[in-house]
Amino acid sequence: MRNVIIIEDEKDISELVQLHLEDMNCHVKSFFNGRLGFEYALKNEFDLMILDINLPEMNGIDICRSLRAERVNSPILMLTARSEEIDKVLGLETGADDYLTKPFSIRELVARVKAILRRVDIDTKHEENVEEEILEYKELRIDKRKRKVTLANKRIELTPKEFDLLYLLATNPGVTYDRKDLLNLVWSYDYEGYEHTVNSHINRLRAKIEKDPNKPDYVLTTWGVGYRFSDN
Ligand code: CA
């Protein structure tokens, strides 16, 4: 049984989402108030949060950021009302894993939720099988088990997706992945049109790990194709 938290003040949306998640064998806890949902999420483990942005008392972006600051790393799927909010979700280091723009179809919601939960399963299985996995290149050190990245011995804070992206590239140095591959492997999407999600994550990753993001040492661009980790 998966524990899912929904924080959404539009009751008809909340109820509809809850109904479909329960069909997927999830145990669902719903909140209509941002602050109450946040306080519950801090004290209770969950497998997925579905989070609206505009909420009474505490908005979704603050909730997401505050949870990440408290090292709550469970997946968060944000619901955005306007497409302008997407930049906010992706750009402002909220730490959200994914987003859906309202109005969304239930089929799309279910597909996203399944993709997220599948990734959680893969990660968990992987962690059970692997004792320790550390990748080192130049000043960068990636500890898969601890999901910890250091650069010249200083810890770099990455969002879950930034970490997954870096880890995938770094385990296969010199191999170029196009944006579609990365969407598939890191986000488990096969949708068209979300390639900018990859670009935006790559830019933020570079800003965190590269001395000069315009002349990267680690995450390189293969022009016209995609990205690869340095194998020099
Ligand atoms: Ca709302």
PDB file of C-alpha atoms and ligand atoms in Angstrom:
ATOM      1  CA  MET A   1       0.000   0.000   0.000  1.00  0.00           C
ATOM      2  CA  ARG A   2       1.370   3.387  -1.017  1.00  0.00           C
ATOM      3  CA  ASN A   3       0.825   6.433   1.103  1.00  0.00           C
ATOM      4  CA  VAL A   4      -0.137   9.446  -0.935  1.00  0.00           C
ATOM      5  CA  ILE A   5      -0.786  12.972   0.334  1.00  0.00           C
ATOM      6  CA  ILE A   6      -2.977  15.286  -1.728  1.00  0.00           C
ATOM      7  CA  ILE A   7      -2.908  18.991  -0.895  1.00  0.00           C
ATOM      8  CA  GLU A   8      -5.472  20.651  -3.133  1.00  0.00           C
ATOM      9  CA  ASP A   9      -8.166  23.117  -2.064  1.00  0.00           C
ATOM     10  CA  GLU A  10     -10.446  22.526  -5.058  1.00  0.00           C
ATOM     11  CA  LYS A  11     -12.570  19.775  -3.588  1.00  0.00           C
ATOM     12  CA  ASP A  12     -13.844  18.312  -6.851  1.00  0.00           C
ATOM     13  CA  ILE A  13     -10.298  17.908  -8.195  1.00  0.00           C
ATOM     14  CA  SER A  14      -9.095  16.515  -4.892  1.00  0.00           C
ATOM     15  CA  GLU A  15     -11.899  13.962  -4.724  1.00  0.00           C
ATOM     16  CA  LEU A  16     -11.417  12.861  -8.313  1.00  0.00           C
ATOM     17  CA  VAL A  17      -7.676  12.388  -7.823  1.00  0.00           C
ATOM     18  CA  GLN A  18      -8.232  10.552  -4.551  1.00  0.00           C
ATOM     19  CA  LEU A  19     -10.726   8.194  -6.183  1.00  0.00           C
ATOM     20  CA  HIS A  20      -8.309   7.223  -8.944  1.00  0.00           C
ATOM     21  CA  LEU A  21      -5.381   6.815  -6.586  1.00  0.00           C
ATOM     22  CA  GLU A  22      -7.426   4.542  -4.363  1.00  0.00           C
ATOM     23  CA  ASP A  23      -8.197   2.478  -7.455  1.00  0.00           C
ATOM     24  CA  MET A  24      -4.416   2.155  -7.834  1.00  0.00           C
ATOM     25  CA  ASN A  25      -4.292   0.685  -4.338  1.00  0.00           C
ATOM     26  CA  CYS A  26      -2.994   3.837  -2.661  1.00  0.00           C
ATOM     27  CA  HIS A  27      -3.827   4.988   0.832  1.00  0.00           C
ATOM     28  CA  VAL A  28      -4.725   8.653   0.434  1.00  0.00           C
ATOM     29  CA  LYS A  29      -4.747  11.511   2.927  1.00  0.00           C
ATOM     30  CA  SER A  30      -6.254  14.763   1.590  1.00  0.00           C
ATOM     31  CA  PHE A  31      -5.766  18.312   2.835  1.00  0.00           C
ATOM     32  CA  PHE A  32      -7.468  21.482   1.636  1.00  0.00           C
ATOM     33  CA  ASN A  33      -5.193  23.755   3.645  1.00  0.00           C
ATOM     34  CA  GLY A  34      -1.496  24.182   2.775  1.00  0.00           C
ATOM     35  CA  ARG A  35      -0.153  24.567   6.297  1.00  0.00           C
ATOM     36  CA  LEU A  36      -2.025  21.534   7.661  1.00  0.00           C
ATOM     37  CA  GLY A  37      -0.848  19.377   4.768  1.00  0.00           C
ATOM     38  CA  PHE A  38       2.735  20.534   5.233  1.00  0.00           C
ATOM     39  CA  GLU A  39       2.713  19.766   8.954  1.00  0.00           C
ATOM     40  CA  TYR A  40       1.324  16.294   8.300  1.00  0.00           C
ATOM     41  CA  ALA A  41       3.949  15.604   5.602  1.00  0.00           C
ATOM     42  CA  LEU A  42       6.771  16.564   7.961  1.00  0.00           C
ATOM     43  CA  LYS A  43       5.679  13.974  10.518  1.00  0.00           C
ATOM     44  CA  ASN A  44       4.491  11.126   8.298  1.00  0.00           C
ATOM     45  CA  GLU A  45       6.339   9.175   5.643  1.00  0.00           C
ATOM     46  CA  PHE A  46       4.749   9.195   2.221  1.00  0.00           C
ATOM     47  CA  ASP A  47       5.466   7.704  -1.207  1.00  0.00           C
ATOM     48  CA  LEU A  48       4.044  10.553  -3.256  1.00  0.00           C
ATOM     49  CA  MET A  49       2.603  14.031  -2.752  1.00  0.00           C
ATOM     50  CA  ILE A  50       0.230  15.688  -5.183  1.00  0.00           C
ATOM     51  CA  LEU A  51       0.509  19.373  -4.513  1.00  0.00           C
ATOM     52  CA  ASP A  52      -1.464  22.347  -5.770  1.00  0.00           C
ATOM     53  CA  ILE A  53       0.272  25.752  -5.929  1.00  0.00           C
ATOM     54  CA  ASN A  54      -2.367  28.244  -4.784  1.00  0.00           C
ATOM     55  CA  LEU A  55      -3.537  27.091  -1.380  1.00  0.00           C
ATOM     56  CA  PRO A  56      -4.835  28.737   1.777  1.00  0.00           C
ATOM     57  CA  GLU A  57      -2.239  29.622   4.453  1.00  0.00           C
ATOM     58  CA  MET A  58       0.835  28.140   2.752  1.00  0.00           C
ATOM     59  CA  ASN A  59       1.379  27.850  -0.995  1.00  0.00           C
ATOM     60  CA  GLY A  60       2.621  24.761  -2.815  1.00  0.00           C
ATOM     61  CA  ILE A  61       5.976  26.233  -3.778  1.00  0.00           C
ATOM     62  CA  ASP A  62       6.772  27.075  -0.144  1.00  0.00           C
ATOM     63  CA  ILE A  63       5.595  23.627   0.935  1.00  0.00           C
ATOM     64  CA  CYS A  64       7.810  21.904  -1.603  1.00  0.00           C
ATOM     65  CA  ARG A  65      10.867  23.982  -0.791  1.00  0.00           C
ATOM     66  CA  SER A  66      10.370  23.640   2.955  1.00  0.00           C
ATOM     67  CA  LEU A  67      10.021  19.853   2.720  1.00  0.00           C
ATOM     68  CA  ARG A  68      13.220  19.592   0.676  1.00  0.00           C
ATOM     69  CA  ALA A  69      14.987  21.859   3.150  1.00  0.00           C
ATOM     70  CA  GLU A  70      13.942  19.385   5.861  1.00  0.00           C
ATOM     71  CA  ARG A  71      15.387  16.593   3.669  1.00  0.00           C
ATOM     72  CA  VAL A  72      12.041  15.046   2.898  1.00  0.00           C
ATOM     73  CA  ASN A  73      12.866  13.510  -0.484  1.00  0.00           C
ATOM     74  CA  SER A  74       9.653  11.710  -1.391  1.00  0.00           C
ATOM     75  CA  PRO A  75       8.406  12.471  -4.901  1.00  0.00           C
ATOM     76  CA  ILE A  76       6.234  15.553  -5.351  1.00  0.00           C
ATOM     77  CA  LEU A  77       3.963  16.077  -8.348  1.00  0.00           C
ATOM     78  CA  MET A  78       2.848  19.692  -8.611  1.00  0.00           C
ATOM     79  CA  LEU A  79      -0.417  20.851 -10.124  1.00  0.00           C
ATOM     80  CA  THR A  80      -0.114  24.197 -11.860  1.00  0.00           C
ATOM     81  CA  ALA A  81      -3.066  26.304 -12.907  1.00  0.00           C
ATOM     82  CA  ARG A  82      -1.289  28.439 -15.471  1.00  0.00           C
ATOM     83  CA  SER A  83       1.557  27.624 -17.799  1.00  0.00           C
ATOM     84  CA  GLU A  84       3.491  30.633 -16.410  1.00  0.00           C
ATOM     85  CA  GLU A  85       3.698  28.783 -13.135  1.00  0.00           C
ATOM     86  CA  ILE A  86       5.719  25.994 -14.763  1.00  0.00           C
ATOM     87  CA  ASP A  87       8.787  28.210 -14.842  1.00  0.00           C
ATOM     88  CA  LYS A  88       8.285  28.903 -11.170  1.00  0.00           C
ATOM     89  CA  VAL A  89       8.025  25.216 -10.386  1.00  0.00           C
ATOM     90  CA  LEU A  90      11.084  24.276 -12.408  1.00  0.00           C
ATOM     91  CA  GLY A  91      13.148  27.401 -12.043  1.00  0.00           C
ATOM     92  CA  LEU A  92      13.008  28.353  -8.411  1.00  0.00           C
ATOM     93  CA  GLU A  93      14.656  25.303  -6.932  1.00  0.00           C
ATOM     94  CA  THR A  94      11.409  24.028  -5.521  1.00  0.00           C
ATOM     95  CA  GLY A  95      12.605  20.442  -5.660  1.00  0.00           C
ATOM     96  CA  ALA A  96       9.418  19.185  -7.307  1.00  0.00           C
ATOM     97  CA  ASP A  97       9.805  15.999  -9.351  1.00  0.00           C
ATOM     98  CA  ASP A  98       7.163  16.646 -11.895  1.00  0.00           C
ATOM     99  CA  TYR A  99       4.171  18.817 -12.721  1.00  0.00           C
ATOM    100  CA  LEU A 100       0.838  18.700 -14.476  1.00  0.00           C
ATOM    101  CA  THR A 101      -0.917  21.739 -15.898  1.00  0.00           C
ATOM    102  CA  LYS A 102      -4.615  22.143 -15.112  1.00  0.00           C
ATOM    103  CA  PRO A 103      -6.882  21.108 -16.620  1.00  0.00           C
ATOM    104  CA  PHE A 104      -5.316  17.653 -16.945  1.00  0.00           C
ATOM    105  CA  SER A 105      -6.892  14.398 -17.980  1.00  0.00           C
ATOM    106  CA  ILE A 106      -7.190  11.596 -15.464  1.00  0.00           C
ATOM    107  CA  ARG A 107      -5.383   9.350 -17.907  1.00  0.00           C
ATOM    108  CA  GLU A 108      -2.408  11.719 -17.863  1.00  0.00           C
ATOM    109  CA  LEU A 109      -2.457  11.925 -14.081  1.00  0.00           C
ATOM    110  CA  VAL A 110      -2.546   8.139 -13.730  1.00  0.00           C
ATOM    111  CA  ALA A 111       0.326   7.765 -16.218  1.00  0.00           C
ATOM    112  CA  ARG A 112       2.460  10.256 -14.288  1.00  0.00           C
ATOM    113  CA  VAL A 113       1.715   8.697 -10.927  1.00  0.00           C
ATOM    114  CA  LYS A 114       2.551   5.230 -12.251  1.00  0.00           C
ATOM    115  CA  ALA A 115       5.812   6.508 -13.730  1.00  0.00           C
ATOM    116  CA  ILE A 116       6.816   8.139 -10.443  1.00  0.00           C
ATOM    117  CA  LEU A 117       5.954   5.083  -8.352  1.00  0.00           C
ATOM    118  CA  ARG A 118       7.784   2.800 -10.782  1.00  0.00           C
ATOM    119  CA  ARG A 119      10.900   4.917 -10.362  1.00  0.00           C
ATOM    120  CA  VAL A 120      10.625   4.733  -6.592  1.00  0.00           C
ATOM    121  CA  ASP A 121      10.449   0.926  -6.880  1.00  0.00           C
ATOM    122  CA  ILE A 122      13.496   0.769  -9.138  1.00  0.00           C
ATOM    123  CA  ASP A 123      15.469   3.015  -6.783  1.00  0.00           C
ATOM    124  CA  THR A 124      14.516   0.969  -3.741  1.00  0.00           C
ATOM    125  CA  LYS A 125      15.360  -2.341  -5.393  1.00  0.00           C
ATOM    126  CA  HIS A 126      18.619  -0.917  -6.611  1.00  0.00           C
ATOM    127  CA  GLU A 127      19.533   0.330  -3.151  1.00  0.00           C
ATOM    128  CA  GLU A 128      18.805  -3.092  -1.661  1.00  0.00           C
ATOM    129  CA  ASN A 129      21.134  -4.837  -4.102  1.00  0.00           C
ATOM    130  CA  VAL A 130      24.027  -2.436  -4.104  1.00  0.00           C
ATOM    131  CA  GLU A 131      26.203  -2.102  -1.036  1.00  0.00           C
ATOM    132  CA  GLU A 132      28.067   0.985  -2.030  1.00  0.00           C
ATOM    133  CA  GLU A 133      28.498   2.744  -5.297  1.00  0.00           C
ATOM    134  CA  ILE A 134      30.763   5.735  -5.530  1.00  0.00           C
ATOM    135  CA  LEU A 135      31.757   7.480  -8.714  1.00  0.00           C
ATOM    136  CA  GLU A 136      34.664   9.882  -8.758  1.00  0.00           C
ATOM    137  CA  TYR A 137      35.826  12.131 -11.536  1.00  0.00           C
ATOM    138  CA  LYS A 138      38.160  15.105 -11.105  1.00  0.00           C
ATOM    139  CA  GLU A 139      36.802  16.966  -8.074  1.00  0.00           C
ATOM    140  CA  LEU A 140      33.346  15.447  -8.287  1.00  0.00           C
ATOM    141  CA  ARG A 141      32.298  12.547  -6.068  1.00  0.00           C
ATOM    142  CA  ILE A 142      28.889  10.885  -6.343  1.00  0.00           C
ATOM    143  CA  ASP A 143      27.692   8.495  -3.662  1.00  0.00           C
ATOM    144  CA  LYS A 144      24.697   6.620  -5.031  1.00  0.00           C
ATOM    145  CA  ARG A 145      23.661   4.991  -1.765  1.00  0.00           C
ATOM    146  CA  LYS A 146      23.705   8.216   0.225  1.00  0.00           C
ATOM    147  CA  ARG A 147      22.544  10.214  -2.790  1.00  0.00           C
ATOM    148  CA  LYS A 148      25.302  12.615  -1.891  1.00  0.00           C
ATOM    149  CA  VAL A 149      27.404  14.706  -4.256  1.00  0.00           C
ATOM    150  CA  THR A 150      30.540  16.564  -3.281  1.00  0.00           C
ATOM    151  CA  LEU A 151      32.703  18.902  -5.305  1.00  0.00           C
ATOM    152  CA  ALA A 152      36.215  19.451  -3.910  1.00  0.00           C
ATOM    153  CA  ASN A 153      34.883  17.948  -0.653  1.00  0.00           C
ATOM    154  CA  LYS A 154      32.028  20.429  -0.420  1.00  0.00           C
ATOM    155  CA  ARG A 155      28.534  19.019  -0.427  1.00  0.00           C
ATOM    156  CA  ILE A 156      26.366  20.052  -3.356  1.00  0.00           C
ATOM    157  CA  GLU A 157      22.624  20.068  -2.757  1.00  0.00           C
ATOM    158  CA  LEU A 158      20.821  18.516  -5.718  1.00  0.00           C
ATOM    159  CA  THR A 159      17.130  17.886  -6.208  1.00  0.00           C
ATOM    160  CA  PRO A 160      16.178  14.210  -6.710  1.00  0.00           C
ATOM    161  CA  LYS A 161      15.883  14.660 -10.472  1.00  0.00           C
ATOM    162  CA  GLU A 162      19.172  16.545 -10.752  1.00  0.00           C
ATOM    163  CA  PHE A 163      20.846  13.714  -8.882  1.00  0.00           C
ATOM    164  CA  ASP A 164      19.293  11.018 -11.089  1.00  0.00           C
ATOM    165  CA  LEU A 165      20.318  12.898 -14.206  1.00  0.00           C
ATOM    166  CA  LEU A 166      23.905  13.371 -13.041  1.00  0.00           C
ATOM    167  CA  TYR A 167      24.177   9.769 -11.851  1.00  0.00           C
ATOM    168  CA  LEU A 168      22.887   8.366 -15.133  1.00  0.00           C
ATOM    169  CA  LEU A 169      25.310  10.463 -17.191  1.00  0.00           C
ATOM    170  CA  ALA A 170      28.267   9.820 -14.864  1.00  0.00           C
ATOM    171  CA  THR A 171      27.807   6.027 -14.864  1.00  0.00           C
ATOM    172  CA  ASN A 172      28.174   6.062 -18.648  1.00  0.00           C
ATOM    173  CA  PRO A 173      30.921   8.599 -19.404  1.00  0.00           C
ATOM    174  CA  GLY A 174      31.265   9.572 -23.049  1.00  0.00           C
ATOM    175  CA  VAL A 175      27.842   8.186 -23.957  1.00  0.00           C
ATOM    176  CA  THR A 176      25.540  10.809 -25.486  1.00  0.00           C
ATOM    177  CA  TYR A 177      21.906  10.776 -24.452  1.00  0.00           C
ATOM    178  CA  ASP A 178      19.382  12.821 -26.375  1.00  0.00           C
ATOM    179  CA  ARG A 179      16.657  14.690 -24.507  1.00  0.00           C
ATOM    180  CA  LYS A 180      14.105  12.005 -25.290  1.00  0.00           C
ATOM    181  CA  ASP A 181      16.373   9.280 -23.854  1.00  0.00           C
ATOM    182  CA  LEU A 182      16.834  11.327 -20.705  1.00  0.00           C
ATOM    183  CA  LEU A 183      13.104  11.951 -20.337  1.00  0.00           C
ATOM    184  CA  ASN A 184      12.549   8.219 -20.648  1.00  0.00           C
ATOM    185  CA  LEU A 185      15.303   7.120 -18.326  1.00  0.00           C
ATOM    186  CA  VAL A 186      15.142   9.807 -15.657  1.00  0.00           C
ATOM    187  CA  TRP A 187      11.497  10.857 -15.760  1.00  0.00           C
ATOM    188  CA  SER A 188      10.024   7.683 -17.315  1.00  0.00           C
ATOM    189  CA  TYR A 189       8.083   9.793 -19.824  1.00  0.00           C
ATOM    190  CA  ASP A 190       7.517   9.016 -23.384  1.00  0.00           C
ATOM    191  CA  TYR A 191       5.617  12.230 -24.004  1.00  0.00           C
ATOM    192  CA  GLU A 192       6.632  14.692 -26.659  1.00  0.00           C
ATOM    193  CA  GLY A 193       7.039  18.310 -25.778  1.00  0.00           C
ATOM    194  CA  TYR A 194       8.664  18.056 -22.363  1.00  0.00           C
ATOM    195  CA  GLU A 195      12.234  18.304 -23.630  1.00  0.00           C
ATOM    196  CA  HIS A 196      12.592  21.745 -22.023  1.00  0.00           C
ATOM    197  CA  THR A 197      12.335  19.983 -18.659  1.00  0.00           C
ATOM    198  CA  VAL A 198      15.643  18.287 -19.486  1.00  0.00           C
ATOM    199  CA  ASN A 199      17.324  21.522 -20.598  1.00  0.00           C
ATOM    200  CA  SER A 200      16.212  23.315 -17.499  1.00  0.00           C
ATOM    201  CA  HIS A 201      17.527  20.571 -15.203  1.00  0.00           C
ATOM    202  CA  ILE A 202      20.838  20.392 -17.082  1.00  0.00           C
ATOM    203  CA  ASN A 203      21.262  24.175 -16.722  1.00  0.00           C
ATOM    204  CA  ARG A 204      20.603  24.054 -13.003  1.00  0.00           C
ATOM    205  CA  LEU A 205      22.885  21.051 -12.542  1.00  0.00           C
ATOM    206  CA  ARG A 206      25.682  22.855 -14.355  1.00  0.00           C
ATOM    207  CA  ALA A 207      25.173  25.995 -12.294  1.00  0.00           C
ATOM    208  CA  LYS A 208      25.757  23.830  -9.206  1.00  0.00           C
ATOM    209  CA  ILE A 209      28.706  21.654 -10.255  1.00  0.00           C
ATOM    210  CA  GLU A 210      30.586  23.489 -12.995  1.00  0.00           C
ATOM    211  CA  LYS A 211      33.129  26.233 -12.343  1.00  0.00           C
ATOM    212  CA  ASP A 212      32.090  27.846 -15.618  1.00  0.00           C
ATOM    213  CA  PRO A 213      28.720  26.508 -16.826  1.00  0.00           C
ATOM    214  CA  ASN A 214      29.534  27.825 -20.303  1.00  0.00           C
ATOM    215  CA  LYS A 215      32.680  25.685 -20.423  1.00  0.00           C
ATOM    216  CA  PRO A 216      31.638  22.627 -18.469  1.00  0.00           C
ATOM    217  CA  ASP A 217      34.162  20.051 -17.181  1.00  0.00           C
ATOM    218  CA  TYR A 218      31.618  17.361 -16.327  1.00  0.00           C
ATOM    219  CA  VAL A 219      28.285  17.561 -18.135  1.00  0.00           C
ATOM    220  CA  LEU A 220      29.102  18.246 -21.770  1.00  0.00           C
ATOM    221  CA  THR A 221      26.894  19.105 -24.734  1.00  0.00           C
ATOM    222  CA  THR A 222      27.007  16.919 -27.818  1.00  0.00           C
ATOM    223  CA  TRP A 223      25.919  19.566 -30.292  1.00  0.00           C
ATOM    224  CA  GLY A 224      22.671  18.893 -32.051  1.00  0.00           C
ATOM    225  CA  VAL A 225      22.176  15.626 -30.154  1.00  0.00           C
ATOM    226  CA  GLY A 226      22.128  15.878 -26.387  1.00  0.00           C
ATOM    227  CA  TYR A 227      24.393  15.513 -23.371  1.00  0.00           C
ATOM    228  CA  ARG A 228      27.211  13.282 -22.140  1.00  0.00           C
ATOM    229  CA  PHE A 229      29.487  13.029 -19.141  1.00  0.00           C
ATOM    230  CA  SER A 230      33.151  13.803 -19.792  1.00  0.00           C
ATOM    231  CA  ASP A 231      35.411  10.813 -20.512  1.00  0.00           C
ATOM    232  CA  ASN A 232      38.645  12.740 -20.991  1.00  0.00           C
TER     233      ASN A 232
HETATM  234 CA    CA B   1      -5.838  26.016  -5.504  1.00  0.00          CA
END
